[in-house]
Amino acid sequence: MGAGARDEEAAAAGAGAHHGSLAMEKPQHGAAEYAQDGSVDLRGNPVLRSQRGGWTACSFIVVYELFERMAYYGIASNLFIYLTEKLHQGTVEASNNVTNWSGTVFLTPLLGAYVADAYLGRYWTFVIGSAIYFLGMVLLVLSVSLPALKPPPCDAAKVCPKASALQVGVYFGGLYIVAFGNGGTKPNISTIGADQFDEFDPREKMHKLSFFNWWMFTIFLGILFSSSVLVYLQDNVSWPIGYGIPTLGLLVSIIIFLAGTRLYRHKVPQGSAFTSMGRVIAAALLKWSVPVPADAKELHELDLEEYTRKRRFRMDSTNAMRFLNKAAVPVNDDKDGGGSAAPTWSLCTVTQVEETKQILKLMPLLVAMFVPCTLIAQTNTLFVKQGTTMDRHMGPHFEIPPASLGVFVTLTMLVSVVVYDRVFVKAVRRYTGNPRGITLLKRMGTGLALQVVTMAVASVIESRRLAYARSHGLVATEDQLGLSIFVLLPQFVLMGLADAFLVVGKLEFFYDQAPEGMKSLGTAMSLTAYGIGNFLSSLLLSTVTRITRKRGNAWVKNNINDSNLDYYYAFLTVLGGVNFAAFLVLSTMYRYKAESTDTIDIVIGLETEKAKLQAEPLG
């Protein structure tokens, strides 16, 4: 996408929009041959665009993600079943353990983003995280393989021995080591992939627009294999094999990623985003009584050469969140004639202030993602529990594993993403002028609306399932109902359709709208929504169960034939509807950041013209 390609979003930025600038050192080969976005190799040298990055480098990264997602979802897809059937946990306890672990998985990327941006860079943070991740997977394989590390099965009377502290500790130890390792890999791998495309080359920028769609497509393929083949192996062959294959897959994925190292473009760590933002906010509070000058040129900023040397972006001051501009106001200068000087840390640059503003204005929309991620969490917990009570036969000999209906979420997402990228975007962009077809917020909003419909349909289906159990006298038992498991299919398909809009749009939105020097943080923010959403799911389920139990009729019990899960789904529908309304309000207020390439193109153009003039003979 060229400098003027995103007219709709740039226009939406209005008067409050800001432009960035990046001064580039000009190697002898000429600016056009080198990546203009500050990309370097592992030694810090500028890289030739023809030799590194692009789809060639991305092929290693995308293949890594295929195998890694197979590994992760090889555990996550069937985790609820393992906890209930092998560790003998109840419905609410197992659901909360799944969502608590998932919440941790998606919160640790904040730590990984911090380490990558402040110290090690994305590549080395990723490599270390991968090693930790693999160790956790190995521990999980041992916990499901060694007899001493797993409780004995239930007896004929369905009396199930409780897992020992050692057995629970080893299994959950493996899970949380995986979560910790994921913190180093997840916020950096997609960002490394996006970094392979030069933001300031129109051709590569167009490829970057499709990157996130195809990135998610690859993820869906990995999930598809896990939700079908691996889940079947775990339920019907053995858990050691079902866990051993994804562990081997993870090892293969790490080897593949490392094999492509010489082709990657890298971004130099630009300092901790959290430290920079905290400094800006603290400085503005310290200087709350200091007036902001009318002329932005009086605010503190470094020379362009300083940004050139560090290969960083410089941003111009805006009037949005004007209070924060106080952090860039110089006070008690030598020329002011005395007085006690303010602390050195309290003087921030305009760029630091503007980066902080960009992250802060994303926060309301991040909060608006918590409830949608709570709804997504039901797919691997309560949706699976419903499947365990239904007829899963396909023919006389084959039974569908309850968690395998998640395949239809993935298949729907696969088809939807391809249709969206190849058909919908091409058709709609003719009318909107937006290379993405519709704005990212509109894409996310469509996903939110579809989620509300999904939960409403799930409530209706569950009401039908409960009516069947009552009419056949199966309320007091946990025996399978005569209803086919495919009765649940609509809620899985609709959730997949919603995810195709929401999940891809959310990832791209937070990456795209984060400041140039904080892309890892932007990706981590997107993942954080899943973390908070999963913890919120645990909180809601525990609270609703506790309140309804006190009233004599718990909505969610171990025996869901004797529950009112349809009421709980209806509650989530209302919650999703209220959140959707709030999102609409926030999205109308949001102003997209302007394209930094506008100024970049001008800078590069001026320097090119200057070079031409210098090359012409005098006279």
XYZ file of C-alpha atoms in Angstrom:
619
model
C 0.000 0.000 0.000
C 1.453 3.368 -1.043
C 1.574 6.606 0.888
C -1.891 7.706 -0.109
C -3.563 4.317 -0.311
C -5.279 4.411 3.060
C -7.245 7.562 2.308
C -10.224 6.551 4.409
C -8.212 5.938 7.562
C -5.924 8.917 7.003
C -8.942 11.171 6.532
C -10.450 9.813 9.725
C -7.345 10.921 11.581
C -8.378 14.530 10.891
C -6.668 17.497 12.427
C -5.320 15.436 15.302
C -3.324 13.138 13.028
C 0.416 13.005 13.317
C 3.142 11.986 10.963
C 6.359 10.235 11.778
C 9.718 10.670 10.220
C 12.646 8.351 9.912
C 15.969 9.636 8.653
C 17.968 6.934 6.961
C 21.677 6.528 6.520
C 22.420 6.101 2.846
C 24.730 3.174 2.116
C 26.778 3.171 -1.061
C 24.356 0.881 -2.874
C 21.678 3.593 -2.826
C 18.534 3.984 -0.762
C 16.282 2.044 -3.131
C 18.185 -1.233 -2.640
C 18.160 -1.131 1.133
C 15.154 -1.621 3.389
C 13.980 1.852 4.372
C 12.359 0.874 7.681
C 15.597 0.520 9.660
C 15.881 -3.253 9.222
C 19.264 -4.782 10.006
C 20.867 -8.202 10.224
C 21.779 -9.849 13.518
C 25.051 -7.891 13.562
C 23.257 -4.564 13.185
C 24.192 -3.936 9.537
C 21.646 -2.501 7.047
C 20.125 -5.186 4.829
C 19.598 -5.326 1.105
C 15.932 -5.790 0.306
C 16.723 -8.311 -2.422
C 18.714 -10.559 -0.095
C 16.594 -10.667 3.072
C 12.987 -10.547 4.104
C 9.894 -10.778 1.915
C 7.889 -13.934 1.389
C 11.056 -16.064 1.167
C 11.968 -15.297 4.781
C 8.314 -15.461 5.804
C 8.015 -19.006 4.489
C 10.231 -20.267 7.345
C 8.274 -18.227 9.888
C 4.883 -19.324 8.601
C 5.898 -23.006 8.552
C 7.126 -22.589 12.129
C 3.739 -21.255 13.141
C 1.979 -24.186 11.486
C 3.855 -26.743 13.604
C 3.855 -24.624 16.765
C 0.082 -24.125 16.676
C -0.287 -27.852 16.137
C 1.734 -28.335 19.321
C -0.124 -25.755 21.392
C -3.615 -26.797 20.367
C -2.611 -30.425 20.668
C -2.692 -29.657 24.389
C -5.307 -26.896 24.569
C -8.049 -28.451 22.410
C -8.525 -31.501 24.623
C -7.360 -30.068 27.943
C -10.881 -29.962 29.390
C -11.358 -33.678 28.649
C -8.020 -34.619 30.222
C -8.787 -32.667 33.388
C -12.261 -34.184 33.785
C -11.601 -37.754 32.649
C -7.981 -38.338 33.702
C -7.433 -35.950 36.615
C -11.082 -36.425 37.701
C -11.960 -32.731 38.111
C -15.519 -31.361 38.094
C -17.063 -29.259 35.322
C -16.599 -25.845 36.937
C -13.143 -26.666 38.326
C -11.891 -28.021 34.994
C -13.401 -25.115 33.030
C -11.731 -22.609 35.317
C -8.406 -24.431 35.180
C -8.541 -24.344 31.380
C -9.381 -20.645 31.252
C -6.889 -19.731 33.992
C -4.111 -21.474 32.097
C -5.224 -19.905 28.820
C -5.333 -16.528 30.540
C -1.736 -16.976 31.689
C -0.683 -18.076 28.198
C -1.993 -14.822 26.777
C -0.717 -12.522 29.534
C 2.917 -13.662 29.567
C 3.453 -12.070 26.114
C 3.526 -8.721 27.905
C 6.746 -9.859 29.582
C 8.098 -11.193 26.298
C 7.329 -7.923 24.530
C 9.086 -5.984 27.293
C 12.243 -8.098 27.078
C 12.264 -7.942 23.270
C 11.778 -4.192 22.991
C 14.063 -3.243 25.873
C 16.916 -5.738 25.816
C 17.244 -8.784 23.594
C 15.308 -7.948 20.460
C 12.551 -10.086 18.996
C 14.767 -12.819 17.557
C 16.705 -13.762 20.687
C 13.676 -13.388 22.964
C 11.859 -15.772 20.663
C 14.704 -18.316 20.638
C 14.936 -18.388 24.452
C 11.148 -18.619 24.772
C 11.112 -21.559 22.348
C 13.600 -23.498 24.477
C 11.477 -22.969 27.610
C 8.329 -23.884 25.675
C 9.888 -27.177 24.532
C 10.929 -28.103 28.089
C 7.326 -27.621 29.245
C 6.048 -29.889 26.476
C 8.539 -32.594 27.432
C 7.330 -32.427 31.051
C 3.723 -32.811 29.898
C 4.635 -35.900 27.889
C 6.245 -37.414 30.978
C 3.220 -36.566 33.151
C 0.804 -38.451 30.878
C 3.199 -41.345 30.273
C 4.670 -42.396 33.623
C 2.219 -44.345 35.856
C 3.449 -42.606 39.004
C 2.551 -39.206 37.528
C -1.082 -39.918 36.649
C -3.984 -41.087 38.865
C -5.554 -44.541 38.294
C -8.776 -44.670 36.256
C -12.273 -44.676 37.771
C -13.623 -48.072 38.856
C -16.812 -49.777 37.661
C -18.908 -47.845 40.178
C -17.536 -44.576 38.754
C -15.554 -43.872 41.896
C -12.580 -41.837 40.730
C -9.379 -41.609 42.827
C -8.288 -38.055 43.434
C -5.033 -37.017 41.820
C -2.143 -36.592 44.268
C -0.356 -33.298 44.844
C 2.651 -34.626 42.906
C 0.530 -35.668 39.936
C -1.304 -32.349 39.807
C 1.923 -30.419 40.399
C 3.871 -32.080 37.600
C 1.062 -31.759 35.056
C 0.256 -28.144 35.855
C 3.981 -27.412 36.156
C 4.353 -28.490 32.530
C 1.350 -26.404 31.502
C 2.649 -23.235 33.117
C 6.192 -23.705 31.818
C 4.598 -23.849 28.361
C 2.717 -20.648 29.214
C 5.951 -18.936 30.300
C 7.789 -20.001 27.136
C 4.843 -18.872 25.051
C 5.375 -15.406 26.517
C 8.680 -15.187 24.663
C 7.447 -16.648 21.382
C 3.913 -15.419 20.818
C 4.311 -11.608 20.822
C 7.465 -11.787 18.714
C 6.906 -14.410 16.018
C 4.062 -12.648 14.192
C 5.912 -9.347 14.572
C 9.077 -10.890 13.139
C 6.958 -12.055 10.216
C 5.494 -8.599 9.616
C 8.991 -7.100 9.904
C 10.014 -8.981 6.747
C 8.046 -6.457 4.677
C 9.341 -2.915 4.254
C 6.644 -0.486 5.400
C 8.048 2.147 3.041
C 8.117 0.136 -0.154
C 4.675 0.236 -1.864
C 4.970 -3.282 -3.278
C 6.093 -4.885 -0.018
C 3.485 -2.935 1.913
C 0.758 -4.457 -0.243
C 2.125 -7.911 0.596
C 2.074 -6.981 4.261
C -1.666 -6.319 4.037
C -2.217 -9.994 3.183
C 0.341 -11.280 5.670
C -1.959 -11.306 8.695
C -4.733 -13.106 6.806
C -2.374 -15.823 5.637
C -0.719 -15.912 9.039
C -4.075 -16.749 10.603
C -4.781 -19.208 7.773
C -1.633 -21.116 8.764
C -2.662 -21.071 12.410
C -6.031 -22.497 11.470
C -4.378 -25.367 9.603
C -2.401 -26.262 12.725
C -5.539 -26.064 14.844
C -7.423 -28.216 12.332
C -4.873 -31.015 12.608
C -4.848 -30.787 16.407
C -8.633 -30.720 16.780
C -9.096 -33.731 14.543
C -6.117 -36.092 14.385
C -4.456 -35.337 17.741
C -7.713 -35.216 19.689
C -8.747 -38.553 18.192
C -5.387 -40.116 19.086
C -5.642 -38.824 22.651
C -9.180 -40.110 23.170
C -8.902 -43.419 21.333
C -5.236 -44.497 21.134
C -3.154 -43.056 23.970
C -2.403 -39.762 25.631
C 1.399 -40.263 25.447
C 1.174 -40.539 21.644
C -1.307 -37.661 21.502
C 1.104 -35.456 23.471
C 4.315 -36.854 21.964
C 3.424 -35.882 18.375
C 2.854 -32.159 19.118
C 6.060 -32.109 21.184
C 7.964 -33.494 18.220
C 6.158 -30.989 16.014
C 7.338 -28.135 18.210
C 10.942 -29.345 17.959
C 10.623 -29.482 14.158
C 9.149 -25.972 14.086
C 12.048 -24.530 16.109
C 14.578 -26.172 13.761
C 12.734 -24.755 10.735
C 12.732 -21.254 12.207
C 16.453 -21.384 12.992
C 17.188 -22.640 9.468
C 15.871 -19.383 8.034
C 17.951 -17.118 10.293
C 20.264 -15.828 7.551
C 17.250 -14.562 5.575
C 15.537 -12.538 8.290
C 15.364 -8.806 8.685
C 15.558 -7.574 12.271
C 14.591 -4.419 14.132
C 16.945 -2.899 16.686
C 15.513 -2.872 20.260
C 14.365 0.676 20.972
C 13.964 0.544 24.726
C 11.222 -0.503 27.098
C 7.825 0.797 26.088
C 6.608 0.475 29.671
C 9.505 2.503 31.051
C 9.066 5.196 28.417
C 5.314 5.494 28.973
C 5.667 5.488 32.752
C 8.259 8.244 32.503
C 5.973 10.389 30.327
C 2.985 10.034 32.656
C 5.080 10.672 35.771
C 6.740 13.728 34.196
C 3.387 15.194 33.140
C 2.025 14.736 36.670
C 5.144 16.271 38.201
C 4.777 19.325 35.939
C 0.988 19.547 36.160
C 1.111 23.303 36.845
C 3.516 24.054 33.980
C 1.745 25.673 30.997
C 2.091 24.057 27.589
C 3.517 26.542 25.057
C 1.365 27.427 22.075
C 4.265 26.775 19.716
C 5.122 23.066 19.581
C 8.670 23.957 18.569
C 9.303 25.007 22.159
C 8.801 21.432 23.336
C 11.826 19.225 23.853
C 12.876 17.045 20.939
C 16.113 15.514 19.723
C 17.758 16.403 16.436
C 16.791 14.323 13.444
C 20.382 13.078 13.228
C 19.982 11.430 16.626
C 17.058 9.384 15.311
C 19.053 8.660 12.169
C 21.885 7.218 14.201
C 19.579 5.003 16.264
C 17.329 4.125 13.294
C 14.253 5.307 15.137
C 11.123 7.193 14.177
C 10.517 10.793 15.134
C 6.966 12.063 15.631
C 5.441 15.534 15.612
C 3.446 16.944 18.511
C -0.363 16.841 18.527
C -3.008 18.425 20.715
C -4.645 15.131 21.617
C -4.299 14.384 25.355
C -2.658 17.800 25.620
C -1.931 17.325 29.327
C 0.786 14.793 28.462
C 2.613 17.458 26.420
C 3.737 18.883 29.769
C 6.244 16.040 29.933
C 8.107 17.644 26.983
C 8.111 21.197 28.406
C 11.616 22.306 29.491
C 11.635 23.926 32.933
C 14.337 25.742 34.980
C 16.756 25.995 32.093
C 20.074 27.714 32.612
C 18.779 30.578 30.529
C 15.855 31.007 32.907
C 18.249 32.306 35.518
C 18.377 30.079 38.546
C 15.907 28.035 40.494
C 16.114 24.391 41.360
C 16.251 22.212 38.296
C 13.627 19.546 37.716
C 14.825 15.918 37.708
C 16.538 14.935 34.478
C 14.083 12.104 33.877
C 11.145 14.546 33.881
C 12.080 15.997 30.492
C 10.751 13.711 27.758
C 10.902 14.083 24.006
C 7.881 14.852 21.862
C 8.261 11.401 20.280
C 8.044 9.684 23.676
C 4.915 11.693 24.489
C 3.242 10.865 21.175
C 4.083 7.158 21.467
C 2.472 7.143 24.910
C -0.626 8.825 23.505
C -0.947 6.192 20.777
C -0.859 3.348 23.290
C -3.240 5.086 25.718
C -5.849 5.705 23.049
C -5.816 1.960 22.287
C -6.635 1.063 25.891
C -10.449 1.585 25.731
C -10.653 -0.665 22.672
C -8.455 -3.224 24.423
C -10.927 -3.290 27.326
C -13.757 -3.734 24.822
C -12.070 -6.980 23.695
C -12.252 -8.654 27.126
C -15.860 -9.846 26.868
C -15.504 -11.131 23.269
C -12.494 -13.178 24.371
C -14.588 -14.521 27.256
C -17.141 -15.747 24.725
C -14.402 -17.385 22.635
C -13.237 -19.256 25.767
C -16.508 -21.215 25.889
C -15.520 -23.134 22.747
C -12.907 -25.258 24.537
C -14.814 -25.647 27.812
C -18.610 -25.647 28.074
C -19.164 -26.320 24.366
C -17.014 -29.446 24.772
C -18.905 -30.456 27.920
C -22.165 -30.331 25.964
C -20.634 -32.675 23.392
C -19.804 -35.309 26.025
C -23.537 -35.805 26.733
C -24.614 -36.410 23.142
C -24.588 -39.249 20.628
C -21.194 -39.017 18.919
C -21.463 -42.031 16.606
C -20.721 -41.798 12.897
C -21.512 -45.309 11.732
C -21.353 -48.390 13.953
C -17.670 -48.170 14.919
C -16.522 -44.540 14.891
C -17.168 -42.007 17.657
C -16.349 -38.320 17.303
C -14.263 -37.007 20.220
C -16.222 -34.212 21.961
C -13.427 -31.683 21.406
C -13.302 -32.439 17.681
C -16.293 -30.248 16.916
C -13.745 -27.456 17.273
C -12.680 -28.563 13.778
C -15.750 -26.797 12.428
C -14.683 -23.543 14.067
C -11.358 -23.884 12.298
C -12.806 -24.967 8.942
C -15.218 -22.055 8.967
C -12.374 -19.666 9.763
C -10.201 -21.162 7.010
C -12.871 -20.764 4.354
C -13.937 -17.343 5.623
C -10.416 -15.908 5.683
C -9.724 -17.044 2.114
C -13.046 -15.685 0.845
C -12.510 -12.462 2.774
C -9.000 -11.896 1.430
C -9.563 -13.050 -2.149
C -13.169 -12.062 -2.840
C -14.629 -9.653 -0.305
C -11.663 -7.273 -0.063
C -11.217 -7.038 -3.832
C -14.904 -6.338 -4.364
C -15.375 -3.810 -1.571
C -12.159 -1.812 -2.010
C -13.512 -0.502 -5.335
C -16.202 1.370 -3.434
C -14.401 2.284 -0.207
C -10.971 3.103 -1.621
C -9.508 1.249 1.367
C -6.940 -1.451 0.436
C -8.323 -3.553 3.305
C -11.852 -3.325 1.915
C -13.289 -2.064 5.193
C -11.540 -0.525 8.164
C -10.119 -2.759 10.837
C -12.636 -1.551 13.416
C -15.540 -2.364 11.094
C -14.118 -5.835 10.601
C -13.830 -6.306 14.360
C -17.338 -4.921 14.922
C -18.779 -7.436 12.457
C -17.109 -10.214 14.434
C -18.559 -8.896 17.710
C -22.078 -8.833 16.268
C -21.695 -12.402 15.014
C -20.524 -13.475 18.474
C -23.730 -12.172 20.047
C -25.730 -14.176 17.505
C -23.579 -17.235 18.264
C -24.275 -17.158 21.999
C -27.990 -16.617 21.406
C -28.074 -19.672 19.125
C -26.069 -21.680 21.692
C -28.648 -20.795 24.361
C -31.500 -21.969 22.144
C -29.704 -25.224 21.268
C -28.913 -25.932 24.918
C -32.552 -25.297 25.830
C -33.533 -27.927 23.274
C -30.927 -30.365 24.646
C -32.216 -29.917 28.198
C -35.828 -30.347 27.042
C -34.844 -33.659 25.435
C -33.144 -34.829 28.657
C -36.212 -33.940 30.728
C -38.677 -35.579 28.358
C -36.674 -38.818 28.365
C -36.091 -38.951 32.119
C -32.324 -38.423 31.839
C -32.016 -35.390 34.114
C -30.696 -37.323 37.113
C -28.112 -39.257 35.085
C -25.095 -38.341 33.011
C -25.979 -40.884 30.327
C -25.644 -39.844 26.703
C -28.732 -38.409 25.068
C -30.183 -39.655 21.816
C -29.494 -36.299 20.170
C -26.663 -36.248 17.657
C -23.641 -34.160 18.574
C -24.124 -32.370 15.258
C -27.049 -30.509 16.840
C -24.279 -28.330 18.307
C -22.792 -27.621 14.889
C -24.437 -24.178 14.328
C -22.819 -22.633 17.392
C -19.370 -23.888 16.371
C -19.755 -22.695 12.764
C -21.036 -19.282 13.823
C -18.172 -18.882 16.303
C -15.715 -19.689 13.508
C -17.299 -17.071 11.262
C -17.152 -14.497 14.050
C -13.496 -15.312 14.713
C -12.609 -14.857 11.037
C -13.622 -11.207 11.381
C -12.636 -10.528 14.972
C -9.449 -12.505 15.604
C -7.621 -11.492 12.414
C -8.871 -7.904 12.615
C -7.876 -7.555 16.258
C -4.335 -8.821 15.718
C -3.776 -6.543 12.735
C -5.414 -3.530 14.420
C -3.228 -3.518 17.522
C -0.087 -4.183 15.470
C -0.943 -1.531 12.885
C -1.983 1.178 15.343
C 0.895 0.716 17.792
C 3.802 3.172 17.460
C 6.530 2.036 15.095
C 8.936 1.406 17.968
C 6.369 -0.565 19.998
C 5.055 -3.161 17.561
C 5.808 -6.054 19.912
C 3.785 -4.284 22.587
C 0.923 -3.827 20.122
C 0.881 -7.556 19.392
C 1.115 -8.322 23.112
C -1.881 -6.055 23.767
C -3.921 -8.081 21.296
C -2.976 -11.269 23.109
C -3.583 -9.668 26.511
C -7.267 -9.398 25.633
C -7.402 -13.201 25.475
C -5.667 -13.453 28.824
C -8.036 -11.097 30.608
C -10.983 -12.632 28.753
C -10.109 -16.104 29.984
C -9.671 -14.943 33.580
C -12.967 -13.088 33.250
C -14.568 -16.330 32.059
C -13.340 -18.101 35.224
C -14.624 -15.270 37.394
C -18.040 -15.177 35.729
C -18.540 -18.938 35.812
C -17.517 -19.203 39.474
C -19.629 -16.207 40.499
C -22.739 -17.255 38.595
C -22.445 -20.832 39.870
C -22.019 -19.665 43.464
C -24.962 -17.245 43.312
C -27.342 -19.641 41.564
C -26.339 -22.508 43.879
C -27.291 -20.400 46.888
C -30.698 -19.889 45.290
C -31.125 -23.643 45.067
C -30.645 -24.230 41.337
C -27.069 -23.899 40.091
C -26.913 -23.032 36.421
C -23.752 -25.126 35.885
C -23.174 -28.494 37.611
C -21.031 -31.536 36.939
C -24.173 -33.140 35.525
C -25.214 -30.560 32.956
C -28.395 -32.537 32.203
C -29.527 -31.243 35.578
C -28.242 -27.712 34.962
C -29.470 -24.551 33.288
C -26.568 -23.926 30.974
C -28.988 -22.247 28.557
C -29.498 -19.495 31.138
C -25.758 -19.002 31.394
C -25.444 -18.720 27.611
C -28.308 -16.217 27.601
C -26.459 -14.200 30.246
C -23.332 -14.195 28.041
C -25.481 -13.110 25.087
C -26.709 -10.061 26.972
C -23.194 -9.305 28.185
C -21.887 -9.538 24.619
C -24.657 -7.267 23.360
C -23.879 -4.580 25.922
C -20.179 -4.823 25.085
C -20.951 -4.545 21.357
C -22.879 -1.311 21.966
C -19.936 0.081 23.937
C -17.559 -0.921 21.138
C -19.656 0.952 18.587
C -19.387 4.119 20.662
C -15.629 3.723 21.115
C -15.016 2.943 17.442
C -16.807 6.101 16.293
C -14.602 8.148 18.626
C -11.341 6.502 17.586
C -9.049 8.253 15.114
C -6.601 6.097 13.205
C -2.974 7.073 13.311
C -1.798 8.648 10.083
C 0.580 6.832 7.801
C 4.151 7.560 8.754
C 5.162 6.860 5.171
C 3.709 10.181 4.033
C 6.578 12.029 5.648
C 9.014 9.251 4.837
C 8.249 9.495 1.131
C 8.786 13.263 1.256
C 12.100 12.874 3.102
C 13.375 10.204 0.730
C 12.145 12.176 -2.270
C 13.918 15.343 -1.141
C 17.138 13.452 -0.483
C 16.930 11.820 -3.908
C 16.478 15.187 -5.593
C 19.367 16.577 -3.544
C 21.583 13.724 -4.697
C 20.643 14.395 -8.329
C 21.491 18.081 -8.013
C 24.836 17.279 -6.418
C 25.639 14.870 -9.235
C 24.927 17.456 -11.986
C 27.914 19.433 -13.294
C 27.979 23.101 -12.360
C 27.407 25.746 -14.983
